[in-house]
JSON list of C-alpha atoms in Angstrom, two decimals:
[
{"chain": "A", "resi": 1, "resn": "UNK", "atom": "CA", "xyz": [40.63, 41.87, -8.76]},
{"chain": "A", "resi": 2, "resn": "UNK", "atom": "CA", "xyz": [41.97, 41.84, -12.73]},
{"chain": "A", "resi": 3, "resn": "UNK", "atom": "CA", "xyz": [39.90, 44.19, -15.03]},
{"chain": "A", "resi": 4, "resn": "UNK", "atom": "CA", "xyz": [37.18, 42.14, -17.34]},
{"chain": "A", "resi": 5, "resn": "UNK", "atom": "CA", "xyz": [38.64, 41.19, -20.72]},
{"chain": "A", "resi": 6, "resn": "UNK", "atom": "CA", "xyz": [37.22, 43.56, -23.73]},
{"chain": "A", "resi": 7, "resn": "UNK", "atom": "CA", "xyz": [35.89, 40.44, -25.52]},
{"chain": "A", "resi": 8, "resn": "UNK", "atom": "CA", "xyz": [33.76, 37.54, -24.21]},
{"chain": "A", "resi": 9, "resn": "UNK", "atom": "CA", "xyz": [32.84, 39.57, -21.11]},
{"chain": "A", "resi": 10, "resn": "UNK", "atom": "CA", "xyz": [29.74, 37.21, -20.57]},
{"chain": "A", "resi": 11, "resn": "UNK", "atom": "CA", "xyz": [32.34, 34.23, -20.63]},
{"chain": "A", "resi": 12, "resn": "UNK", "atom": "CA", "xyz": [34.48, 35.70, -17.93]},
{"chain": "A", "resi": 13, "resn": "UNK", "atom": "CA", "xyz": [31.66, 36.19, -15.76]},
{"chain": "A", "resi": 14, "resn": "UNK", "atom": "CA", "xyz": [30.37, 32.65, -16.25]},
{"chain": "A", "resi": 15, "resn": "UNK", "atom": "CA", "xyz": [33.81, 31.36, -15.05]},
{"chain": "A", "resi": 16, "resn": "UNK", "atom": "CA", "xyz": [33.76, 33.43, -12.09]},
{"chain": "A", "resi": 17, "resn": "UNK", "atom": "CA", "xyz": [30.49, 31.86, -11.01]},
{"chain": "A", "resi": 18, "resn": "UNK", "atom": "CA", "xyz": [31.68, 28.44, -11.60]},
{"chain": "A", "resi": 19, "resn": "UNK", "atom": "CA", "xyz": [34.84, 29.04, -9.45]},
{"chain": "A", "resi": 20, "resn": "UNK", "atom": "CA", "xyz": [32.82, 30.49, -6.75]},
{"chain": "A", "resi": 21, "resn": "UNK", "atom": "CA", "xyz": [30.07, 27.57, -6.76]},
{"chain": "A", "resi": 22, "resn": "UNK", "atom": "CA", "xyz": [33.55, 25.10, -6.80]},
{"chain": "A", "resi": 23, "resn": "UNK", "atom": "CA", "xyz": [34.79, 26.71, -3.57]},
{"chain": "A", "resi": 24, "resn": "UNK", "atom": "CA", "xyz": [31.26, 26.36, -2.09]},
{"chain": "A", "resi": 25, "resn": "UNK", "atom": "CA", "xyz": [30.68, 22.77, -2.62]},
{"chain": "A", "resi": 26, "resn": "UNK", "atom": "CA", "xyz": [30.44, 20.05, -0.05]},
{"chain": "A", "resi": 27, "resn": "UNK", "atom": "CA", "xyz": [32.50, 16.97, 0.24]},
{"chain": "A", "resi": 28, "resn": "UNK", "atom": "CA", "xyz": [31.53, 14.35, 2.30]},
{"chain": "A", "resi": 29, "resn": "UNK", "atom": "CA", "xyz": [32.48, 10.50, 2.44]},
{"chain": "A", "resi": 30, "resn": "UNK", "atom": "CA", "xyz": [29.99, 7.99, 1.12]},
{"chain": "A", "resi": 31, "resn": "UNK", "atom": "CA", "xyz": [30.14, 4.32, 0.17]},
{"chain": "A", "resi": 32, "resn": "UNK", "atom": "CA", "xyz": [29.48, 3.56, -3.95]},
{"chain": "A", "resi": 33, "resn": "UNK", "atom": "CA", "xyz": [28.24, 0.30, -4.55]},
{"chain": "A", "resi": 34, "resn": "UNK", "atom": "CA", "xyz": [29.29, -1.60, -7.80]},
{"chain": "A", "resi": 35, "resn": "UNK", "atom": "CA", "xyz": [28.33, -4.43, -9.35]},
{"chain": "A", "resi": 36, "resn": "UNK", "atom": "CA", "xyz": [30.69, -6.24, -11.65]},
{"chain": "A", "resi": 37, "resn": "UNK", "atom": "CA", "xyz": [30.20, -10.02, -12.77]},
{"chain": "A", "resi": 38, "resn": "UNK", "atom": "CA", "xyz": [27.24, -10.73, -10.56]},
{"chain": "A", "resi": 39, "resn": "UNK", "atom": "CA", "xyz": [29.40, -10.13, -7.96]},
{"chain": "A", "resi": 40, "resn": "UNK", "atom": "CA", "xyz": [28.67, -6.63, -5.33]},
{"chain": "A", "resi": 41, "resn": "UNK", "atom": "CA", "xyz": [31.58, -4.42, -4.37]},
{"chain": "A", "resi": 42, "resn": "UNK", "atom": "CA", "xyz": [31.66, -1.49, -2.26]},
{"chain": "A", "resi": 43, "resn": "UNK", "atom": "CA", "xyz": [34.06, 1.42, -2.25]},
{"chain": "A", "resi": 44, "resn": "UNK", "atom": "CA", "xyz": [34.88, 4.25, 0.02]},
{"chain": "A", "resi": 45, "resn": "UNK", "atom": "CA", "xyz": [34.51, 7.58, -1.80]},
{"chain": "A", "resi": 46, "resn": "UNK", "atom": "CA", "xyz": [35.37, 11.20, -0.91]},
{"chain": "A", "resi": 47, "resn": "UNK", "atom": "CA", "xyz": [32.56, 12.87, -2.84]},
{"chain": "A", "resi": 48, "resn": "UNK", "atom": "CA", "xyz": [31.37, 16.71, -3.71]},
{"chain": "A", "resi": 49, "resn": "UNK", "atom": "CA", "xyz": [28.02, 18.42, -4.51]},
{"chain": "A", "resi": 50, "resn": "UNK", "atom": "CA", "xyz": [27.91, 20.13, -7.60]},
{"chain": "A", "resi": 51, "resn": "UNK", "atom": "CA", "xyz": [25.66, 21.61, -10.23]},
{"chain": "A", "resi": 52, "resn": "UNK", "atom": "CA", "xyz": [25.67, 20.49, -13.58]},
{"chain": "A", "resi": 53, "resn": "UNK", "atom": "CA", "xyz": [23.24, 21.71, -15.98]},
{"chain": "A", "resi": 54, "resn": "UNK", "atom": "CA", "xyz": [21.10, 23.78, -12.79]},
{"chain": "A", "resi": 55, "resn": "UNK", "atom": "CA", "xyz": [20.94, 19.94, -11.49]},
{"chain": "A", "resi": 56, "resn": "UNK", "atom": "CA", "xyz": [22.20, 18.60, -8.23]},
{"chain": "A", "resi": 57, "resn": "UNK", "atom": "CA", "xyz": [24.22, 15.72, -8.32]},
{"chain": "A", "resi": 58, "resn": "UNK", "atom": "CA", "xyz": [27.91, 14.55, -6.95]},
{"chain": "A", "resi": 59, "resn": "UNK", "atom": "CA", "xyz": [31.24, 14.16, -8.38]},
{"chain": "A", "resi": 60, "resn": "UNK", "atom": "CA", "xyz": [33.81, 11.68, -6.71]},
{"chain": "A", "resi": 61, "resn": "UNK", "atom": "CA", "xyz": [36.95, 13.38, -5.88]},
{"chain": "A", "resi": 62, "resn": "UNK", "atom": "CA", "xyz": [38.78, 10.41, -4.79]},
{"chain": "A", "resi": 63, "resn": "UNK", "atom": "CA", "xyz": [38.19, 6.39, -4.31]},
{"chain": "A", "resi": 64, "resn": "UNK", "atom": "CA", "xyz": [39.92, 5.36, -1.24]},
{"chain": "A", "resi": 65, "resn": "UNK", "atom": "CA", "xyz": [39.40, 1.69, -2.22]},
{"chain": "A", "resi": 66, "resn": "UNK", "atom": "CA", "xyz": [37.29, -1.22, -1.56]},
{"chain": "A", "resi": 67, "resn": "UNK", "atom": "CA", "xyz": [35.38, -0.98, 2.09]},
{"chain": "A", "resi": 68, "resn": "UNK", "atom": "CA", "xyz": [36.14, -4.67, 2.78]},
{"chain": "A", "resi": 69, "resn": "UNK", "atom": "CA", "xyz": [39.77, -4.45, 2.28]},
{"chain": "A", "resi": 70, "resn": "UNK", "atom": "CA", "xyz": [40.36, -1.39, 3.99]},
{"chain": "A", "resi": 71, "resn": "UNK", "atom": "CA", "xyz": [41.38, -2.19, 8.26]},
{"chain": "A", "resi": 72, "resn": "UNK", "atom": "CA", "xyz": [39.46, -0.44, 10.70]},
{"chain": "A", "resi": 73, "resn": "UNK", "atom": "CA", "xyz": [42.74, 0.81, 12.19]},
{"chain": "A", "resi": 74, "resn": "UNK", "atom": "CA", "xyz": [43.51, 2.62, 8.64]},
{"chain": "A", "resi": 75, "resn": "UNK", "atom": "CA", "xyz": [40.43, 4.65, 8.75]},
{"chain": "A", "resi": 76, "resn": "UNK", "atom": "CA", "xyz": [40.96, 5.47, 12.36]},
{"chain": "A", "resi": 77, "resn": "UNK", "atom": "CA", "xyz": [44.89, 6.35, 11.32]},
{"chain": "A", "resi": 78, "resn": "UNK", "atom": "CA", "xyz": [43.26, 8.40, 8.21]},
{"chain": "A", "resi": 79, "resn": "UNK", "atom": "CA", "xyz": [40.54, 10.24, 10.18]},
{"chain": "A", "resi": 80, "resn": "UNK", "atom": "CA", "xyz": [43.26, 11.04, 12.92]},
{"chain": "A", "resi": 81, "resn": "UNK", "atom": "CA", "xyz": [45.22, 12.29, 9.98]},
{"chain": "A", "resi": 82, "resn": "UNK", "atom": "CA", "xyz": [42.76, 14.76, 8.69]},
{"chain": "A", "resi": 83, "resn": "UNK", "atom": "CA", "xyz": [42.15, 16.03, 11.87]},
{"chain": "A", "resi": 84, "resn": "UNK", "atom": "CA", "xyz": [45.96, 17.15, 12.45]},
{"chain": "A", "resi": 85, "resn": "UNK", "atom": "CA", "xyz": [46.43, 18.18, 8.90]},
{"chain": "A", "resi": 86, "resn": "UNK", "atom": "CA", "xyz": [43.06, 20.85, 8.93]},
{"chain": "A", "resi": 87, "resn": "UNK", "atom": "CA", "xyz": [44.12, 21.38, 12.52]},
{"chain": "A", "resi": 88, "resn": "UNK", "atom": "CA", "xyz": [40.15, 20.59, 13.35]},
{"chain": "A", "resi": 89, "resn": "UNK", "atom": "CA", "xyz": [41.33, 18.99, 17.01]},
{"chain": "A", "resi": 90, "resn": "UNK", "atom": "CA", "xyz": [38.81, 21.39, 18.93]},
{"chain": "A", "resi": 91, "resn": "UNK", "atom": "CA", "xyz": [36.19, 19.50, 16.84]},
{"chain": "A", "resi": 92, "resn": "UNK", "atom": "CA", "xyz": [37.14, 15.93, 17.45]},
{"chain": "A", "resi": 93, "resn": "UNK", "atom": "CA", "xyz": [37.96, 16.53, 21.23]},
{"chain": "A", "resi": 94, "resn": "UNK", "atom": "CA", "xyz": [35.79, 15.12, 24.29]},
{"chain": "A", "resi": 95, "resn": "UNK", "atom": "CA", "xyz": [37.77, 17.29, 26.42]},
{"chain": "A", "resi": 96, "resn": "UNK", "atom": "CA", "xyz": [35.70, 19.51, 28.60]},
{"chain": "A", "resi": 97, "resn": "UNK", "atom": "CA", "xyz": [32.46, 17.30, 27.89]},
{"chain": "A", "resi": 98, "resn": "UNK", "atom": "CA", "xyz": [30.73, 15.91, 30.49]},
{"chain": "A", "resi": 99, "resn": "UNK", "atom": "CA", "xyz": [27.83, 13.40, 30.77]},
{"chain": "A", "resi": 100, "resn": "UNK", "atom": "CA", "xyz": [25.34, 14.51, 33.41]},
{"chain": "A", "resi": 101, "resn": "UNK", "atom": "CA", "xyz": [22.64, 12.39, 32.25]},
{"chain": "A", "resi": 102, "resn": "UNK", "atom": "CA", "xyz": [22.12, 9.31, 30.18]},
{"chain": "A", "resi": 103, "resn": "UNK", "atom": "CA", "xyz": [18.60, 8.00, 29.55]},
{"chain": "A", "resi": 104, "resn": "UNK", "atom": "CA", "xyz": [18.11, 4.10, 29.13]},
{"chain": "A", "resi": 105, "resn": "UNK", "atom": "CA", "xyz": [15.60, 3.44, 26.40]},
{"chain": "A", "resi": 106, "resn": "UNK", "atom": "CA", "xyz": [16.45, -0.39, 25.82]},
{"chain": "A", "resi": 107, "resn": "UNK", "atom": "CA", "xyz": [14.61, -1.90, 28.69]},
{"chain": "A", "resi": 108, "resn": "UNK", "atom": "CA", "xyz": [11.43, 0.81, 28.18]},
{"chain": "A", "resi": 109, "resn": "UNK", "atom": "CA", "xyz": [11.06, -0.56, 24.92]},
{"chain": "A", "resi": 110, "resn": "UNK", "atom": "CA", "xyz": [11.91, -4.60, 25.88]},
{"chain": "A", "resi": 111, "resn": "UNK", "atom": "CA", "xyz": [8.60, -4.29, 28.48]},
{"chain": "A", "resi": 112, "resn": "UNK", "atom": "CA", "xyz": [6.68, -2.38, 26.03]},
{"chain": "A", "resi": 113, "resn": "UNK", "atom": "CA", "xyz": [7.02, -4.88, 23.58]},
{"chain": "A", "resi": 114, "resn": "UNK", "atom": "CA", "xyz": [6.38, -7.83, 26.18]},
{"chain": "A", "resi": 115, "resn": "UNK", "atom": "CA", "xyz": [3.33, -5.82, 27.62]},
{"chain": "A", "resi": 116, "resn": "UNK", "atom": "CA", "xyz": [1.62, -5.50, 23.84]},
{"chain": "A", "resi": 117, "resn": "UNK", "atom": "CA", "xyz": [2.73, -8.99, 23.14]},
{"chain": "A", "resi": 118, "resn": "UNK", "atom": "CA", "xyz": [1.03, -10.51, 26.07]},
{"chain": "A", "resi": 119, "resn": "UNK", "atom": "CA", "xyz": [-2.17, -8.09, 25.33]},
{"chain": "A", "resi": 120, "resn": "UNK", "atom": "CA", "xyz": [-1.96, -7.09, 29.17]},
{"chain": "A", "resi": 121, "resn": "UNK", "atom": "CA", "xyz": [-3.77, -3.73, 28.70]},
{"chain": "A", "resi": 122, "resn": "UNK", "atom": "CA", "xyz": [-6.94, -5.76, 27.06]},
{"chain": "A", "resi": 123, "resn": "UNK", "atom": "CA", "xyz": [-6.72, -8.36, 29.84]},
{"chain": "A", "resi": 124, "resn": "UNK", "atom": "CA", "xyz": [-6.57, -5.64, 32.50]},
{"chain": "A", "resi": 125, "resn": "UNK", "atom": "CA", "xyz": [-9.36, -3.48, 30.61]},
{"chain": "A", "resi": 126, "resn": "UNK", "atom": "CA", "xyz": [-11.63, -6.98, 30.76]},
{"chain": "A", "resi": 127, "resn": "UNK", "atom": "CA", "xyz": [-10.94, -7.52, 34.35]},
{"chain": "A", "resi": 128, "resn": "UNK", "atom": "CA", "xyz": [-11.88, -3.93, 35.61]},
{"chain": "A", "resi": 129, "resn": "UNK", "atom": "CA", "xyz": [-15.04, -4.23, 33.40]},
{"chain": "A", "resi": 130, "resn": "UNK", "atom": "CA", "xyz": [-16.15, -7.37, 35.31]},
{"chain": "A", "resi": 131, "resn": "UNK", "atom": "CA", "xyz": [-15.49, -5.82, 38.85]}
]
C-alpha cells in the first residue's frame, strides 16, 4: 500500500474507509414506483445498500426501464447473460438436484377451510355430548 501522505492523514484514512465500504455494498434488483400526472409507473432498478451520514439507504446504479415494457424473454436473456458473464453457472444450475419428496398443502388448506366454514367441529362436539 502507498505510504500515507504527510498532510491530511485523516482525509486519506476516511477515503480508504469509504472505498472499503463501497466494495462491501450489496447490489440487488428492485421495483421503484413513480407517480407522474396521476399515473403510476414501475421501473426495474439495480440498487445498492449504502450508508450516508451513518444511516442505511439505497443508491440506484442502473435503471433497466419500465417494467410493463420489458418482455419476459428479455428478462430471461438478461439473467442468462449475467450468469455467463460472472461465471455463476454453478449457482443457477439444477443439475445434480433430485427431488425426493414433495408435500401437497393446497388440498389440506381447502379441507380445513371447508371444515371450519361448515362448523363441523362444533357439530361433532354437540353430537358427542348428546350420546
